[in-house]
Amino acid sequence: MLKKRIVICLDVKDGRTTKGVNFLNNIDIGDPVEMAEKYYRQGVDELVFYDIMASHQGRGPILDLISKVAAKVFIPFCVGGGIGSVEDIRATIAAGAEKVSLNSQAVKNPSIITEGAAIFGKQCIVLGMDAARDSSSPSGYRVFINGGRTKTDLDALEWAKKAVSLGAGEIVLNSIDGDGRKTGYEIPLTKMIAENVSVPVIASGGGGKPEHLAEVLTTGKSDAALIASMVHSGEYTVEKIKKSLAASGVPVRFS
């Protein structure tokens, strides 16, 4: 059985790690380079680094900060935020990232998924998708962009399937409704997407305790669980979470 992955997300604003609830009221919680190294040493499987203001501000990724993080961690490292062209993808990978997450820019210009996959390989191209409950959308969930600020006409399931057909090799699926609340993942959303695409799905938004991860990794059918608040607060370490998952019968990797 394939082992499930634990992924830690560092949301970055103005060069500092930040954390909010439902994409609002963000506060400064530390230096992203120091935090990345700490979680790497704790045994996290992967890191995701999101520049949450890049698309909103209409700029590209902060390459010097990416380089500093990449120099401290030796695990898969994904970067998102402001990546809007093949040149941005190339520069981000050259700075040390193994993968790039395309979210708002992929919605605005879907061909970037295909172009990126053709040049760098599907394994490098991750679809970042922020979705929220919306009963008027066919699947019950609608896609939002620009850090959850802008509602689109895209249905979450339709967009996930289209992005995979265009070349996305993985999906980070974030529930806006659960983001930062630590009350559990959006299981119906995660299960629906995971059962309808052929690529790994990373569940995001709502992880607050190991039981939440166990649920989304089993019932929710996700390949990995992304966490932030529960480790940033110091309440849990990666090792503590993995030991709890293993005790629950969820296969995880110990370094």
XYZ file of N, CA and C in Angstrom:
765
model
N 0.852 -1.206 0.000
C 0.000 0.000 0.000
C 0.885 1.252 0.000
N 0.527 2.211 -0.837
C 1.299 3.450 -0.885
C 1.164 4.203 0.428
N 2.273 4.732 0.897
C 2.241 5.490 2.140
C 1.619 6.871 1.900
N 0.879 7.342 2.879
C 0.246 8.653 2.807
C 1.264 9.723 3.212
N 1.133 10.887 2.579
C 2.102 11.958 2.829
C 1.526 13.046 3.735
N 2.395 13.603 4.541
C 2.059 14.780 5.340
C 2.798 15.967 4.727
N 2.044 16.993 4.394
C 2.588 18.177 3.726
C 2.319 19.394 4.613
N 3.338 20.184 4.854
C 3.137 21.417 5.623
C 3.171 22.608 4.682
N 2.224 23.506 4.897
C 2.106 24.711 4.075
C 2.624 25.926 4.830
N 3.441 26.703 4.132
C 3.883 28.003 4.643
C 3.275 29.079 3.753
N 2.284 29.784 4.272
C 1.726 30.932 3.562
C 2.625 32.126 3.846
N 3.080 32.777 2.785
C 4.040 33.864 2.952
C 3.461 35.185 2.445
N 3.623 36.203 3.253
C 3.170 37.557 2.924
C 4.281 38.524 3.304
N 4.733 39.306 2.336
C 5.803 40.285 2.576
C 7.042 39.626 3.189
N 7.347 38.390 2.716
C 8.554 37.713 3.146
C 8.479 37.024 4.488
N 7.306 37.009 5.113
C 7.136 36.379 6.425
C 6.020 35.338 6.348
N 6.138 34.285 7.167
C 5.064 33.294 7.245
C 3.883 33.914 7.971
N 2.687 33.655 7.426
C 1.483 34.252 7.986
C 0.407 33.192 8.112
N -0.575 33.416 8.953
C -1.684 32.468 9.084
C -2.956 33.223 9.383
N -4.033 32.807 8.720
C -5.334 33.420 8.945
C -6.411 32.365 9.060
N -7.657 32.817 9.074
C -8.818 31.923 9.104
C -9.728 32.312 7.959
N -10.106 31.319 7.137
C -10.914 31.579 5.948
C -10.302 32.658 5.068
N -8.956 32.663 4.986
C -8.188 33.583 4.154
C -8.209 35.023 4.667
N -8.632 35.227 5.922
C -8.735 36.590 6.463
C -7.931 36.703 7.758
N -7.708 37.977 8.171
C -7.086 38.287 9.465
C -5.739 37.596 9.662
N -4.896 37.688 8.647
C -3.591 37.038 8.721
C -2.664 37.735 9.706
N -1.928 36.911 10.466
C -0.952 37.446 11.413
C 0.419 36.845 11.124
N 1.455 37.583 11.451
C 2.844 37.155 11.251
C 3.184 36.090 12.295
N 3.690 34.920 11.820
C 4.028 33.865 12.777
C 5.485 33.411 12.689
N 6.289 34.049 11.805
C 7.694 33.677 11.822
C 8.405 33.772 10.486
N 9.666 33.373 10.514
C 10.519 33.413 9.336
C 10.338 32.109 8.547
N 9.983 32.193 7.255
C 9.706 30.976 6.491
C 10.908 30.059 6.305
N 12.105 30.618 6.235
C 13.293 29.789 6.067
C 13.542 28.964 7.333
N 13.476 29.607 8.489
C 13.675 28.904 9.757
C 12.589 27.857 9.977
N 11.358 28.189 9.644
C 10.245 27.257 9.849
C 10.352 26.064 8.906
N 10.748 26.317 7.667
C 10.910 25.226 6.700
C 11.952 24.228 7.197
N 13.075 24.741 7.695
C 14.135 23.863 8.192
C 13.666 23.074 9.409
N 12.921 23.717 10.286
C 12.402 23.030 11.481
C 11.510 21.854 11.091
N 10.595 22.090 10.163
C 9.674 21.016 9.779
C 10.382 19.912 8.996
N 11.378 20.283 8.220
C 12.186 19.280 7.516
C 12.858 18.361 8.527
N 13.417 18.939 9.575
C 14.104 18.142 10.601
C 13.111 17.304 11.406
N 11.871 17.750 11.486
C 10.839 16.967 12.182
C 10.391 15.753 11.367
N 10.672 15.752 10.070
C 10.322 14.598 9.250
C 9.121 14.773 8.352
N 8.759 16.017 8.033
C 7.637 16.218 7.109
C 8.013 15.681 5.729
N 7.036 15.165 4.995
C 7.302 14.547 3.691
C 7.512 15.573 2.585
N 6.747 16.645 2.631
C 6.865 17.695 1.617
C 6.520 19.041 2.225
N 6.977 20.106 1.565
C 6.626 21.468 1.949
C 5.967 22.185 0.771
N 4.979 23.008 1.085
C 4.365 23.876 0.084
C 4.515 25.311 0.567
N 4.972 26.148 -0.313
C 5.257 27.557 -0.005
C 4.337 28.405 -0.901
N 3.404 29.121 -0.289
C 2.483 29.963 -1.057
C 2.737 31.442 -0.775
N 3.026 32.191 -1.816
C 3.089 33.646 -1.701
C 1.664 34.145 -1.911
N 0.967 34.421 -0.821
C -0.478 34.653 -0.904
C -0.845 36.015 -1.484
N 0.136 36.895 -1.675
C -0.166 38.225 -2.208
C 0.280 38.413 -3.654
N 1.049 37.468 -4.199
C 1.663 37.668 -5.509
C 0.635 37.904 -6.616
N -0.353 37.010 -6.732
C -1.351 37.178 -7.796
C -2.176 38.436 -7.578
N -2.531 38.674 -6.320
C -3.334 39.857 -5.995
C -2.590 41.140 -6.349
N -1.262 41.118 -6.161
C -0.444 42.301 -6.435
C 0.098 42.328 -7.860
N -0.184 41.284 -8.624
C 0.217 41.244 -10.026
C 1.720 41.127 -10.240
N 2.377 40.336 -9.372
C 3.833 40.163 -9.519
C 4.189 38.684 -9.500
N 5.437 38.395 -9.807
C 5.925 37.029 -9.841
C 6.405 36.551 -8.485
N 6.931 35.318 -8.439
C 7.399 34.739 -7.178
C 8.656 35.418 -6.639
N 8.852 35.298 -5.313
C 10.037 35.877 -4.656
C 11.157 34.844 -4.723
N 11.984 34.942 -5.755
C 12.959 33.899 -6.046
C 14.052 33.776 -4.990
N 14.481 34.893 -4.412
C 15.563 34.802 -3.426
C 15.112 34.054 -2.180
N 13.855 34.231 -1.781
C 13.328 33.532 -0.620
C 13.172 32.036 -0.917
N 12.744 31.719 -2.132
C 12.626 30.314 -2.555
C 13.998 29.643 -2.477
N 15.024 30.327 -2.957
C 16.384 29.775 -2.924
C 16.851 29.507 -1.505
N 16.528 30.417 -0.601
C 16.952 30.251 0.791
C 16.266 29.048 1.437
N 14.980 28.858 1.146
C 14.267 27.697 1.688
C 14.832 26.413 1.081
N 15.017 26.405 -0.247
C 15.498 25.210 -0.937
C 16.873 24.770 -0.428
N 17.684 25.715 0.036
C 19.016 25.385 0.539
C 18.969 24.685 1.895
N 17.814 24.744 2.570
C 17.692 24.187 3.918
C 16.910 22.875 3.973
N 16.176 22.551 2.905
C 15.339 21.345 2.939
C 15.706 20.415 1.788
N 15.618 19.122 2.040
C 15.986 18.124 1.037
C 14.857 17.107 0.882
N 13.678 17.674 0.671
C 12.439 16.934 0.419
C 11.714 17.681 -0.688
N 10.713 17.077 -1.327
C 9.956 17.805 -2.347
C 9.408 19.130 -1.817
N 9.568 20.156 -2.608
C 9.260 21.532 -2.220
C 8.474 22.166 -3.363
N 7.232 22.526 -3.077
C 6.345 23.105 -4.093
C 6.130 24.583 -3.801
N 6.124 25.395 -4.841
C 5.962 26.841 -4.688
C 4.787 27.335 -5.513
N 3.952 28.176 -4.909
C 2.836 28.778 -5.628
C 2.730 30.258 -5.329
N 2.033 30.957 -6.202
C 1.823 32.386 -6.017
C 2.502 33.210 -7.085
N 1.729 33.770 -7.986
C 2.273 34.684 -8.988
C 2.984 34.014 -10.143
N 2.851 32.702 -10.284
C 3.513 31.996 -11.383
C 2.573 32.001 -12.582
N 2.851 32.883 -13.540
C 1.917 33.105 -14.639
C 2.452 32.826 -16.019
N 3.670 32.291 -16.114
C 4.257 32.035 -17.429
C 5.250 30.885 -17.335
N 5.625 30.357 -18.488
C 6.644 29.307 -18.529
C 7.955 29.843 -17.955
N 8.235 31.115 -18.201
C 9.457 31.724 -17.666
C 9.425 31.743 -16.135
N 8.258 32.022 -15.554
C 8.120 31.992 -14.098
C 8.345 30.580 -13.560
N 7.788 29.577 -14.268
C 7.981 28.185 -13.847
C 9.466 27.837 -13.879
N 10.123 28.189 -14.982
C 11.546 27.875 -15.132
C 12.369 28.537 -14.022
N 12.076 29.797 -13.752
C 12.831 30.527 -12.725
C 12.598 29.943 -11.336
N 11.360 29.512 -11.069
C 11.026 28.947 -9.759
C 11.728 27.612 -9.552
N 11.742 26.769 -10.577
C 12.434 25.484 -10.491
C 13.945 25.703 -10.382
N 14.451 26.659 -11.138
C 15.887 26.975 -11.071
C 16.282 27.477 -9.684
N 15.325 28.115 -8.992
C 15.602 28.626 -7.648
C 15.604 27.520 -6.599
N 15.134 26.319 -6.993
C 15.210 25.197 -6.066
C 13.936 24.431 -5.804
N 12.822 24.862 -6.383
C 11.566 24.137 -6.183
C 11.499 22.912 -7.087
N 10.890 21.826 -6.577
C 10.669 20.641 -7.408
C 9.365 20.743 -8.185
N 8.399 21.484 -7.630
C 7.077 21.603 -8.246
C 6.613 23.052 -8.178
N 5.697 23.398 -9.072
C 5.044 24.706 -8.991
C 3.538 24.491 -8.881
N 2.905 25.322 -8.079
C 1.457 25.270 -7.923
C 0.834 26.413 -8.712
N -0.034 26.053 -9.653
C -0.719 27.037 -10.493
C -2.170 27.119 -10.044
N -2.589 28.304 -9.640
C -3.935 28.473 -9.102
C -4.673 29.537 -9.906
N -4.573 30.778 -9.482
C -5.271 31.869 -10.186
C -4.820 31.984 -11.634
N -3.516 31.860 -11.848
C -2.990 32.034 -13.200
C -3.449 30.916 -14.134
N -3.662 29.709 -13.580
C -4.147 28.600 -14.405
C -5.582 28.840 -14.846
N -6.378 29.442 -13.977
C -7.769 29.767 -14.342
C -7.784 30.828 -15.430
N -6.926 31.817 -15.287
C -6.888 32.916 -16.252
C -6.273 32.501 -17.584
N -5.331 31.543 -17.532
C -4.630 31.108 -18.739
C -4.347 29.603 -18.657
N -5.366 28.767 -18.914
C -5.214 27.314 -18.747
C -4.091 26.702 -19.569
N -3.701 27.352 -20.657
C -2.646 26.780 -21.503
C -1.310 26.696 -20.776
N -1.143 27.449 -19.691
C 0.111 27.380 -18.948
C 0.306 25.988 -18.344
N -0.798 25.298 -18.034
C -0.696 23.933 -17.507
C -0.087 23.019 -18.564
N -0.650 23.099 -19.765
C -0.173 22.251 -20.863
C 1.265 22.571 -21.236
N 1.579 23.854 -21.350
C 2.933 24.267 -21.713
C 3.934 23.842 -20.644
N 3.566 24.047 -19.380
C 4.465 23.678 -18.285
C 4.708 22.182 -18.232
N 3.642 21.397 -18.411
C 3.774 19.930 -18.372
C 4.629 19.422 -19.525
N 4.478 20.043 -20.692
C 5.240 19.612 -21.876
C 6.733 19.863 -21.701
N 7.078 20.963 -21.060
C 8.488 21.341 -20.904
C 9.139 20.704 -19.681
N 8.429 20.723 -18.563
C 9.042 20.306 -17.300
C 8.548 18.954 -16.788
N 7.500 18.412 -17.400
C 6.926 17.145 -16.954
C 5.723 17.370 -16.050
N 4.740 16.476 -16.167
C 3.513 16.617 -15.376
C 3.781 16.615 -13.879
N 4.834 15.885 -13.471
C 5.118 15.775 -12.037
C 5.489 17.119 -11.421
N 5.862 18.084 -12.252
C 6.236 19.413 -11.755
C 5.050 20.370 -11.667
N 3.933 20.011 -12.299
C 2.807 20.935 -12.421
C 1.671 20.521 -11.493
N 1.434 21.344 -10.477
C 0.399 21.086 -9.491
C -0.728 22.100 -9.673
N -1.953 21.610 -9.725
C -3.090 22.532 -9.728
C -3.427 22.884 -8.292
N -3.338 24.162 -7.949
C -3.822 24.634 -6.670
C -5.255 25.101 -6.868
N -6.176 24.573 -6.077
C -7.579 24.954 -6.271
C -8.211 25.319 -4.934
N -8.751 26.532 -4.868
C -9.490 26.996 -3.706
C -10.971 26.893 -4.032
N -11.692 26.095 -3.255
C -13.109 25.865 -3.528
C -13.941 26.131 -2.282
N -15.158 26.596 -2.510
C -16.090 26.849 -1.411
C -17.456 26.296 -1.769
N -18.217 25.963 -0.754
C -19.566 25.447 -0.977
C -20.414 26.474 -1.723
N -21.149 25.988 -2.721
C -22.031 26.841 -3.502
C -23.103 25.949 -4.130
N -24.313 26.025 -3.624
C -25.385 25.134 -4.082
C -25.781 25.389 -5.528
N -25.388 26.539 -6.075
C -25.739 26.839 -7.468
C -24.746 26.230 -8.449
N -23.651 25.668 -7.945
C -22.646 25.039 -8.789
C -22.991 23.553 -8.929
N -22.821 22.950 -10.111
C -23.245 21.561 -10.334
C -22.753 20.557 -9.297
N -21.493 20.676 -8.875
C -20.946 19.724 -7.901
C -21.215 20.139 -6.462
N -21.730 21.362 -6.293
C -21.940 21.895 -4.949
C -20.780 22.729 -4.444
N -19.736 22.874 -5.290
C -18.554 23.648 -4.908
C -18.091 24.507 -6.073
N -17.705 25.735 -5.752
C -17.264 26.678 -6.775
C -15.798 27.048 -6.551
N -15.103 27.353 -7.643
C -13.698 27.738 -7.593
C -13.570 29.239 -7.368
N -12.644 29.614 -6.490
C -12.315 31.017 -6.236
C -10.840 31.228 -6.558
N -10.485 32.446 -6.930
C -9.092 32.769 -7.227
C -8.664 34.015 -6.454
N -7.421 34.435 -6.715
C -6.842 35.618 -6.054
C -6.905 35.494 -4.530
N -6.407 34.351 -4.042
C -6.382 34.137 -2.601
C -7.754 34.048 -1.985
N -8.698 33.472 -2.724
C -10.056 33.310 -2.222
C -10.912 34.558 -2.303
N -10.388 35.608 -2.940
C -11.100 36.882 -2.991
C -12.115 36.972 -4.126
N -11.877 36.211 -5.204
C -12.659 36.401 -6.422
C -13.393 35.125 -6.817
N -14.708 35.223 -6.913
C -15.548 34.100 -7.320
C -15.449 33.909 -8.831
N -15.375 32.654 -9.280
C -15.329 32.380 -10.716
C -16.608 31.665 -11.149
N -16.724 31.417 -12.439
C -17.846 30.652 -12.971
C -17.540 29.157 -13.029
N -16.379 28.764 -12.505
C -15.945 27.375 -12.629
C -16.488 26.494 -11.515
N -17.005 25.336 -11.906
C -17.393 24.302 -10.956
C -16.136 23.550 -10.547
N -16.023 23.220 -9.266
C -14.798 22.605 -8.751
C -14.473 21.277 -9.436
N -15.462 20.396 -9.568
C -15.194 19.091 -10.174
C -14.841 19.221 -11.651
N -15.573 20.049 -12.364
C -15.297 20.239 -13.790
C -13.901 20.806 -14.013
N -13.514 21.764 -13.175
C -12.192 22.383 -13.323
C -11.084 21.387 -12.990
N -11.273 20.594 -11.947
C -10.261 19.595 -11.587
C -10.038 18.622 -12.740
N -11.108 18.133 -13.317
C -11.006 17.173 -14.430
C -10.366 17.813 -15.658
N -10.732 19.057 -15.929
C -10.150 19.749 -17.086
C -8.654 19.973 -16.880
N -8.276 20.408 -15.679
C -6.865 20.693 -15.406
C -6.012 19.438 -15.562
N -6.526 18.303 -15.119
C -5.788 17.039 -15.270
C -5.665 16.682 -16.750
N -6.726 16.913 -17.502
C -6.664 16.621 -18.942
C -5.661 17.528 -19.647
N -5.439 18.720 -19.097
C -4.485 19.666 -19.675
C -3.037 19.335 -19.293
N -2.864 18.530 -18.238
C -1.503 18.143 -17.881
C -1.116 18.276 -16.422
N -2.038 18.696 -15.556
C -1.704 18.796 -14.130
C -1.408 17.408 -13.576
N -0.304 17.263 -12.832
C 0.094 15.969 -12.310
C -0.315 15.725 -10.880
N -0.907 16.727 -10.242
C -1.307 16.629 -8.839
C -2.258 17.786 -8.559
N -3.107 17.633 -7.544
C -4.027 18.707 -7.154
C -3.902 18.957 -5.653
N -3.676 20.209 -5.289
C -3.817 20.620 -3.891
C -5.192 21.262 -3.779
N -6.064 20.578 -3.064
C -7.478 20.958 -3.003
C -7.774 21.618 -1.668
N -7.969 22.910 -1.690
C -8.164 23.663 -0.454
C -9.616 24.081 -0.266
N -10.154 23.730 0.879
C -11.505 24.156 1.239
C -11.449 25.531 1.895
N -12.027 26.512 1.231
C -12.079 27.857 1.805
C -12.915 27.847 3.085
N -13.975 27.037 3.095
C -14.853 26.978 4.264
C -14.118 26.453 5.498
N -13.146 25.569 5.282
C -12.434 24.983 6.410
C -11.121 25.644 6.734
N -10.630 26.510 5.859
C -9.283 27.064 5.979
C -9.028 27.705 7.341
N -8.014 27.164 8.032
C -7.583 27.748 9.299
C -8.486 27.497 10.484
N -9.592 26.785 10.283
C -10.566 26.621 11.368
C -10.262 25.428 12.283
N -9.467 24.503 11.784
C -9.049 23.326 12.558
C -10.232 22.475 13.022
N -11.296 22.428 12.211
C -12.496 21.664 12.568
C -12.678 20.428 11.687
N -11.690 20.127 10.844
C -11.774 18.961 9.982
C -11.847 19.345 8.514
N -11.411 18.433 7.658
C -11.398 18.682 6.216
C -12.798 18.569 5.627
N -12.959 19.114 4.434
C -14.225 19.043 3.714
C -14.269 17.685 2.992
N -14.682 16.666 3.725
C -14.616 15.289 3.235
C -15.398 15.075 1.936
N -16.634 15.559 1.810
C -17.368 15.325 0.560
C -16.648 15.890 -0.661
N -16.067 17.074 -0.518
C -15.331 17.705 -1.619
C -14.102 16.878 -1.975
N -13.314 16.523 -0.967
C -12.074 15.781 -1.224
C -12.359 14.430 -1.863
N -13.320 13.717 -1.317
C -13.661 12.397 -1.854
C -14.152 12.496 -3.294
N -14.984 13.481 -3.566
C -15.521 13.663 -4.918
C -14.413 13.898 -5.938
N -13.484 14.786 -5.613
C -12.398 15.078 -6.550
C -11.476 13.863 -6.678
N -11.103 13.262 -5.555
C -10.170 12.130 -5.577
C -10.709 10.956 -6.393
N -12.009 10.744 -6.325
C -12.613 9.620 -7.039
C -12.801 9.893 -8.532
N -12.616 11.134 -8.939
C -12.897 11.486 -10.338
C -11.697 11.979 -11.127
N -10.511 11.949 -10.517
C -9.302 12.309 -11.257
C -8.275 11.194 -11.100
N -7.328 11.151 -12.014
C -6.344 10.067 -12.043
C -5.002 10.454 -11.433
N -4.943 11.626 -10.789
C -3.690 12.106 -10.203
C -3.846 12.227 -8.693
N -2.730 12.284 -7.948
C -2.818 12.424 -6.490
C -3.524 13.717 -6.085
N -4.303 13.619 -5.004
C -5.013 14.776 -4.448
C -4.509 15.014 -3.025
N -4.098 16.238 -2.763
C -3.671 16.654 -1.427
C -4.798 17.470 -0.808
N -5.344 16.993 0.295
C -6.436 17.694 0.970
C -5.878 18.841 1.808
N -6.555 19.964 1.736
C -6.100 21.151 2.465
C -7.297 21.909 3.031
N -7.081 22.506 4.197
C -8.116 23.349 4.788
C -8.916 22.642 5.861
N -8.544 22.855 7.131
C -9.355 22.329 8.221
C -8.677 21.377 9.169
N -7.430 20.953 8.867
C -6.743 20.010 9.741
C -6.456 20.607 11.107
N -6.954 19.968 12.169
C -6.741 20.495 13.511
C -6.207 19.474 14.492
N -6.398 18.179 14.158
C -5.897 17.110 15.019
C -5.671 15.873 14.158
N -4.868 14.921 14.637
C -4.542 13.754 13.810
C -5.763 12.996 13.299
N -6.827 12.975 14.087
C -8.043 12.278 13.655
C -8.610 12.871 12.380
N -8.460 14.173 12.203
C -8.925 14.817 10.967
C -8.125 14.310 9.771
N -6.818 14.166 9.959
C -5.979 13.658 8.872
C -6.330 12.210 8.550
N -6.522 11.404 9.594
C -6.872 10.000 9.379
C -8.164 9.889 8.572
N -9.125 10.751 8.881
C -10.414 10.700 8.172
C -10.267 11.063 6.700
N -9.530 12.136 6.409
C -9.432 12.575 5.011
C -8.547 11.633 4.192
N -7.586 10.992 4.844
C -6.700 10.067 4.138
C -7.360 8.713 3.876
N -8.420 8.425 4.591
C -9.135 7.152 4.399
C -10.497 7.413 3.764
N -11.436 7.934 4.517
C -12.779 8.221 3.996
C -12.733 9.226 2.855
N -11.889 10.235 2.985
C -11.798 11.275 1.966
C -11.005 10.898 0.740
N -10.320 9.744 0.795
C -9.596 9.178 -0.348
C -8.402 10.019 -0.818
N -7.949 10.954 0.000
C -6.820 11.787 -0.440
C -5.504 11.026 -0.315
N -4.536 11.415 -1.120
C -3.212 10.795 -1.103
C -2.311 11.433 -0.065
N -2.639 12.658 0.309
C -1.831 13.397 1.275
C -2.722 14.404 1.992
N -2.257 14.844 3.151
C -2.978 15.865 3.904
C -2.049 17.039 4.149
N -2.518 18.213 3.828
C -1.750 19.435 4.047
C -2.190 20.041 5.377
N -1.214 20.441 6.170
C -1.499 21.042 7.469
C -0.723 22.344 7.615
N -1.197 23.184 8.508
C -0.511 24.445 8.793
C -0.741 24.830 10.253
N -1.952 25.257 10.584
C -2.236 25.781 11.922
C -1.850 24.832 13.043
N -2.115 23.536 12.868
C -1.911 22.604 13.980
C -0.438 22.416 14.335
N 0.463 22.661 13.367
C 1.895 22.610 13.696
C 2.458 23.995 13.970
N 1.955 25.001 13.272
C 2.441 26.361 13.517
C 2.179 26.791 14.962
N 1.093 26.298 15.538
C 0.732 26.672 16.907
C 1.637 26.010 17.938
N 2.367 24.959 17.498
C 3.222 24.221 18.413
C 2.496 23.108 19.140
N 1.203 22.955 18.867
C 0.406 21.937 19.549
C 0.829 20.526 19.129
N 1.237 20.385 17.856
C 1.651 19.080 17.350
C 2.986 19.196 16.618
N 3.743 18.095 16.649
C 4.922 17.960 15.805
C 4.582 16.952 14.711
N 5.408 16.924 13.676
C 5.199 15.960 12.592
C 5.267 14.537 13.132
N 6.232 14.268 14.003
C 6.383 12.920 14.553
C 5.147 12.495 15.343
N 4.617 13.387 16.138
C 3.427 13.069 16.936
C 2.246 12.745 16.030
N 2.090 13.509 14.957
C 0.992 13.278 14.020
C 1.166 11.931 13.321
N 2.378 11.655 12.864
C 2.629 10.402 12.144
C 2.435 9.184 13.054
N 2.862 9.275 14.287
C 2.680 8.158 15.217
C 1.193 7.903 15.455
N 0.415 8.968 15.560
C -1.031 8.816 15.747
C -1.673 8.168 14.528
N -1.252 8.610 13.330
C -1.801 8.032 12.103
C -1.442 6.555 11.990
N -0.193 6.230 12.277
C 0.250 4.836 12.204
C -0.540 3.963 13.171
N -0.813 4.496 14.358
C -1.583 3.749 15.352
C -3.023 3.517 14.893
N -3.485 4.410 14.012
C -4.838 4.279 13.450
C -4.879 3.405 12.210
N -3.714 2.880 11.817
C -3.674 2.014 10.653
C -3.430 2.722 9.348
N -3.099 4.018 9.403
C -2.800 4.776 8.180
C -1.312 4.628 7.886
N -0.959 4.132 6.695
C 0.454 3.934 6.377
C 1.174 5.258 6.124
N 2.203 5.559 6.902
C 2.965 6.791 6.767
C 4.452 6.449 6.753
N 5.248 7.396 6.298
C 6.693 7.194 6.183
C 7.415 7.842 7.363
N 8.267 7.050 8.012
C 9.109 7.583 9.079
C 10.533 7.678 8.561
N 11.167 8.831 8.775
C 12.527 9.035 8.257
C 13.545 8.358 9.166
